[in-house]
Amino acid sequence: MFSLYLHIPFCVRKCLYCDFLSGVYSEEAKEAYVKAMLRELKQEADYYKNRTVDTVFFGGGTPTLLSKEQLTRLMDSLYRNYRLSKQAEISMEMNPGTADTEKLTCMYELGINRLSIGLQSTEDRLLRKLGRIHSYEQFEKIYKTARKIGFSNINIDVMSALPGQTTEAYERTLQTVLSLEPEHISAYSLIIEEGTYFAQHAGELELPQEEEERRMYYLTGEMLGRAGYERYEISNYAKKGYACRHNLAYWKRTDYAGFGIGAASLVDGVRWSNVRDFKQYLTGQHRKEQVEALSCEAAMEEFMFLGLRCMEGILPEQFFRQFGRKLETVYGSRIDVLKAQGLLQWCGNRLCLTARGIDVSNYVFEQFLL
Amino acid sequence: MDQSKIRNFCIVAHIDHGKSTLADRIIEKTGLLTEREMQNQVLDNMELERERGITIKAQTVRVIYKARDGEEYIFNLIDTPGHVDFNYEVSRSLAACDGAILVVDAAQGIEAQTLANVYLALDHDLDVFPVINKIDLPSAQPDFVKNEIEDVIGIEAQDAPLISAKNGIGIEEVLEQIVQKIPAPKGDPEAPLQALIFDSVYDSYKGVIIFCRIKEGRVKKGTKIRMMASGAEEEVVEVGYFGAGQFLPCEELSAGMVGYITASIKNVKDTTVGDTVTDADRPCVEALPGYKKVQSMVYCGLYPADGAKYPDLRDALEKLQLNDASLNYEPETSIALGFGFRCGFLGLLHLEIIQERLEREYNLDLVTTAPGVIYKVYKTNGEVIELTNPSNLPDPSEIDYMEEPVVSAEIMVTTEFIGSIMELCQERRGRYLGMDYIEGTRALLKYELPLNEIIYDFFDALKSRSRGYASFDYDIKGYERSELVKLDILINKEEVDALSFIVHKDSAYERGRKMCEKLKDEIPRRLFEIPIQAAVGGKVIARETVKAMRKDVLAKCYGGDIARKKKLLEKQKEGKKRMHQVGNVEIPQKAFMSVLKLDDK
């Protein structure tokens, strides 16, 4: 199992809550970036030549801001330099305001077989508050177009706990989204991240109270569950067989290589990030900032706090197979305490978060730091 | 040395009226120092002092001035600490002088500390002459201030030099007036040695360095000296005088001179300020008047945030005490905080300074408990306890009555704020003594106030309720009987000893309520609900609840940047390490200081 991530940091404008490494770039800068990424893809290819790529993910930013021609060059490079599995999942994030029939057709023809569309809300009022560049109508149009072209694996991103959002309004958003029958839904609670516009204006936002925020979260699980979606990770829901394989790679800690500024990689037990500086990236000095060869301890910590994000939880046998130590020896007493606190439970032979455990998952994860 | 050519003097002023700046100019103009050597303010040589703009330890400098009469004069400028906490040090520094320069801000006029300091100087029979500073300010009113000085203080001010210490204007005139208006010292060099200690510092090479004014007789290398109060005896290793920022050895010090003595003394406690140095082989008949043992007025517990640093804290306190005899400490244990020290200070500023020095110079992370004063507890069995730690208060059934220290306070304020300041004093259990009007626009309010009501945030409250116009000075008056109770704080039903404090019974409810409110904000939420209660004698009088943590979740964990997520978790875990565990609740460091900030709304 091996995955590739391509980071496309371009945006039409920055959403007010967003703390990802992204921004507004000129056409010249975009072209220079694509060239640098092509160079990086080629340079690194040799290192991964014995691996079969199972998933590819174009994230951002807004990857759909790439021109058809730029997209084609990037996909070409992937096919030429990497061994992509026949069943590879190739996902691309998309902003509804940045694609049309022509571009979607091109993407489809290039082999991109999964779309992840950032809708966030069906209320135009909220979309404007978030600084999104599109309306609901635009979204619906592009969604239907994508279906017509043939995309059969589509994710829709929605957000809850937005400023001024009521549970009732959120329920309507979910209903509308469900009526479109996407294969996958990512439902995130808004987090006010440091350095964002929202963080600077936190006082004026009228965010829902914690109780209401949790109500929305529970509502998501209930409604999507009833509609046949399974929650497989804290914020991710999918129809059977449509869990995002690329995302799972992160939780299951299989190897992945990231390309583009700030992109993170985990290969052969070493984590690193690419440089975050755009200009430096263009010079070709892309790797590696913050290289960390994971110690056995660090790997065990990750195994726990990433594995437990998945609703199916973790398998003690797998822990033993990976680290040669028993889960009980390393974490036995901590697990006992968390079980007694009602935050963890055994589901058959798997250890999982309880509903309350999900609510305070950071606290639970923290307990697994050695 | 010709006594008639010596001038021993100090500068007195209200804080910020420009005392240290004038001192700098005097040193500069007398030419012992080149401009390159001048640090910004030569006398305040501790880093902390310069940052806070106040003088903590008295510093002294000797300069040479060639006067208009063609003669060379020796000026010994004795710097005095500028804060009420150090009143005794001020009084000993004054006792080493023959005269004083009074600096008054041309825009601000006379303030509470101006008066307090002038009266202190006049009490020591010093000849005082005024200097009007900051005349270059647009709001300067030199003539008004001159009249004010004459009317309020009653000293001649018409020929007071009009200066700007900052811009070096009028300094020559100040130097001339020092020669003319400050009397030369008296004293018989042939009489038995009698010298006043007005300061001492510890130097790791020389041992204790005594700063003294020779009143009678002489002292030189080899003289066997005796400290009359402490009884310590040592042979003199070196005598000298004070260059700017350095010690300059000389042959001998004789009557009228100001200088230093070293005698391989290891402990500043043997050379307390105010003590008299004499010749052990030919002692003087009696010690100089005015010696008193400095009493700590404010006590608090100091604990290392990290329990393993306890020995480091002990070493640091030991070292600080070498230089500061007014600091005292003894070990104590707290259930909540572990091993630490109960420390005594001259006042709250002194406490803050020591705390900052421990943190800055010794790199210690400290937890400070609520400061308190010394209460006298009269027990039914006739025993009297001097209580410095609230935890040691005996059971109420064993207490007959208690007493608390009271101060006489003088507050100078512009008339428009009299009402709000009187209200403040009433809230703080003040007893109104009277009021004098000064120049029609200002008044001097006189109150008696319990010390424990002013050690927290009285000064801040005073400033904020008068928009910065009120100034304040106080003297310890004595002990008075008072209805006091111990307020305990229970967190998750467990009493936290380090949060207990003594309070007047009428303020207990108010304080308890505010304390609970404050702690509610400071204590991080847990998986369960945490009650916070204030109790007096086992009876709960106020309660707040820290609600159970509802949610602690990273909704998105995006892009495979796992290292960053892990850092967040680690940061969260690290934050808890720095807290103090009481039962199963973590209490952050600053919660222990929250009692200090109850009035900051």
PDB file of C-alpha atoms in Angstrom, chain B residues 43-127:
ATOM      1  CA  LEU B  43      23.250  54.714  40.054  1.00  0.00           C
ATOM      2  CA  ASP B  44      20.576  52.177  39.355  1.00  0.00           C
ATOM      3  CA  ASN B  45      22.909  49.389  38.401  1.00  0.00           C
ATOM      4  CA  MET B  46      20.687  46.399  38.822  1.00  0.00           C
ATOM      5  CA  GLU B  47      19.042  45.350  35.588  1.00  0.00           C
ATOM      6  CA  LEU B  48      15.696  45.083  37.281  1.00  0.00           C
ATOM      7  CA  GLU B  49      15.971  48.538  38.781  1.00  0.00           C
ATOM      8  CA  ARG B  50      16.617  50.085  35.449  1.00  0.00           C
ATOM      9  CA  GLU B  51      13.689  48.329  33.876  1.00  0.00           C
ATOM     10  CA  ARG B  52      11.297  49.345  36.582  1.00  0.00           C
ATOM     11  CA  GLY B  53      12.805  52.789  36.879  1.00  0.00           C
ATOM     12  CA  ILE B  54      13.104  52.564  40.631  1.00  0.00           C
ATOM     13  CA  THR B  55      16.044  52.311  42.960  1.00  0.00           C
ATOM     14  CA  ILE B  56      16.071  49.262  45.176  1.00  0.00           C
ATOM     15  CA  LYS B  57      19.456  49.221  46.874  1.00  0.00           C
ATOM     16  CA  ALA B  58      20.923  52.493  47.956  1.00  0.00           C
ATOM     17  CA  GLN B  59      23.981  53.321  45.878  1.00  0.00           C
ATOM     18  CA  THR B  60      26.541  55.919  46.615  1.00  0.00           C
ATOM     19  CA  VAL B  61      29.082  57.777  44.567  1.00  0.00           C
ATOM     20  CA  ARG B  62      31.939  60.140  45.286  1.00  0.00           C
ATOM     21  CA  VAL B  63      32.702  62.876  42.788  1.00  0.00           C
ATOM     22  CA  ILE B  64      35.009  65.864  42.657  1.00  0.00           C
ATOM     23  CA  TYR B  65      33.617  69.295  41.845  1.00  0.00           C
ATOM     24  CA  LYS B  66      35.644  72.372  41.072  1.00  0.00           C
ATOM     25  CA  ALA B  67      33.461  75.223  42.282  1.00  0.00           C
ATOM     26  CA  ARG B  68      33.296  78.810  41.073  1.00  0.00           C
ATOM     27  CA  ASP B  69      35.364  79.809  44.094  1.00  0.00           C
ATOM     28  CA  GLY B  70      38.203  77.818  42.529  1.00  0.00           C
ATOM     29  CA  GLU B  71      38.230  75.195  45.267  1.00  0.00           C
ATOM     30  CA  GLU B  72      37.782  71.450  44.745  1.00  0.00           C
ATOM     31  CA  TYR B  73      34.955  69.874  46.712  1.00  0.00           C
ATOM     32  CA  ILE B  74      34.243  66.235  47.390  1.00  0.00           C
ATOM     33  CA  PHE B  75      30.593  65.356  46.904  1.00  0.00           C
ATOM     34  CA  ASN B  76      29.305  62.140  48.379  1.00  0.00           C
ATOM     35  CA  LEU B  77      25.970  61.566  46.747  1.00  0.00           C
ATOM     36  CA  ILE B  78      24.055  58.965  48.675  1.00  0.00           C
ATOM     37  CA  ASP B  79      21.218  57.514  46.674  1.00  0.00           C
ATOM     38  CA  THR B  80      18.108  56.496  48.589  1.00  0.00           C
ATOM     39  CA  PRO B  81      15.543  53.888  47.676  1.00  0.00           C
ATOM     40  CA  GLY B  82      12.368  55.445  46.354  1.00  0.00           C
ATOM     41  CA  HIS B  83       9.660  53.249  47.780  1.00  0.00           C
ATOM     42  CA  VAL B  84       7.725  53.084  50.987  1.00  0.00           C
ATOM     43  CA  ASP B  85       8.732  49.433  51.464  1.00  0.00           C
ATOM     44  CA  PHE B  86      12.269  50.606  52.057  1.00  0.00           C
ATOM     45  CA  ASN B  87      11.504  53.414  54.461  1.00  0.00           C
ATOM     46  CA  TYR B  88      14.006  52.275  57.020  1.00  0.00           C
ATOM     47  CA  GLU B  89      16.792  52.108  54.455  1.00  0.00           C
ATOM     48  CA  VAL B  90      15.822  55.607  53.403  1.00  0.00           C
ATOM     49  CA  SER B  91      16.036  56.837  56.963  1.00  0.00           C
ATOM     50  CA  ARG B  92      19.523  55.331  57.457  1.00  0.00           C
ATOM     51  CA  SER B  93      20.727  56.806  54.188  1.00  0.00           C
ATOM     52  CA  LEU B  94      19.458  60.187  55.312  1.00  0.00           C
ATOM     53  CA  ALA B  95      21.258  59.762  58.614  1.00  0.00           C
ATOM     54  CA  ALA B  96      24.494  59.463  56.653  1.00  0.00           C
ATOM     55  CA  CYS B  97      23.919  62.852  54.994  1.00  0.00           C
ATOM     56  CA  ASP B  98      24.206  66.476  56.109  1.00  0.00           C
ATOM     57  CA  GLY B  99      21.779  67.848  53.560  1.00  0.00           C
ATOM     58  CA  ALA B 100      19.348  66.958  50.851  1.00  0.00           C
ATOM     59  CA  ILE B 101      18.272  68.193  47.444  1.00  0.00           C
ATOM     60  CA  LEU B 102      14.534  68.129  47.054  1.00  0.00           C
ATOM     61  CA  VAL B 103      13.513  67.518  43.454  1.00  0.00           C
ATOM     62  CA  VAL B 104       9.999  68.593  42.543  1.00  0.00           C
ATOM     63  CA  ASP B 105       8.446  68.095  39.133  1.00  0.00           C
ATOM     64  CA  ALA B 106       7.540  71.487  37.658  1.00  0.00           C
ATOM     65  CA  ALA B 107       4.342  70.069  36.186  1.00  0.00           C
ATOM     66  CA  GLN B 108       3.210  67.738  38.947  1.00  0.00           C
ATOM     67  CA  GLY B 109       4.114  69.770  41.995  1.00  0.00           C
ATOM     68  CA  ILE B 110       4.235  68.239  45.441  1.00  0.00           C
ATOM     69  CA  GLU B 111       3.128  64.631  45.884  1.00  0.00           C
ATOM     70  CA  ALA B 112       2.593  62.356  48.855  1.00  0.00           C
ATOM     71  CA  GLN B 113       6.107  60.932  48.738  1.00  0.00           C
ATOM     72  CA  THR B 114       7.591  64.389  48.305  1.00  0.00           C
ATOM     73  CA  LEU B 115       6.124  65.345  51.646  1.00  0.00           C
ATOM     74  CA  ALA B 116       6.957  62.067  53.326  1.00  0.00           C
ATOM     75  CA  ASN B 117      10.565  62.245  52.156  1.00  0.00           C
ATOM     76  CA  VAL B 118      11.029  65.905  53.047  1.00  0.00           C
ATOM     77  CA  TYR B 119       9.643  65.367  56.512  1.00  0.00           C
ATOM     78  CA  LEU B 120      11.923  62.395  56.920  1.00  0.00           C
ATOM     79  CA  ALA B 121      14.885  64.556  55.861  1.00  0.00           C
ATOM     80  CA  LEU B 122      13.885  67.387  58.193  1.00  0.00           C
ATOM     81  CA  ASP B 123      13.491  64.845  61.011  1.00  0.00           C
ATOM     82  CA  HIS B 124      17.146  63.978  60.470  1.00  0.00           C
ATOM     83  CA  ASP B 125      18.068  67.677  60.766  1.00  0.00           C
ATOM     84  CA  LEU B 126      19.165  67.831  57.152  1.00  0.00           C
ATOM     85  CA  ASP B 127      19.388  71.165  55.369  1.00  0.00           C
TER      86      ASP B 127
END
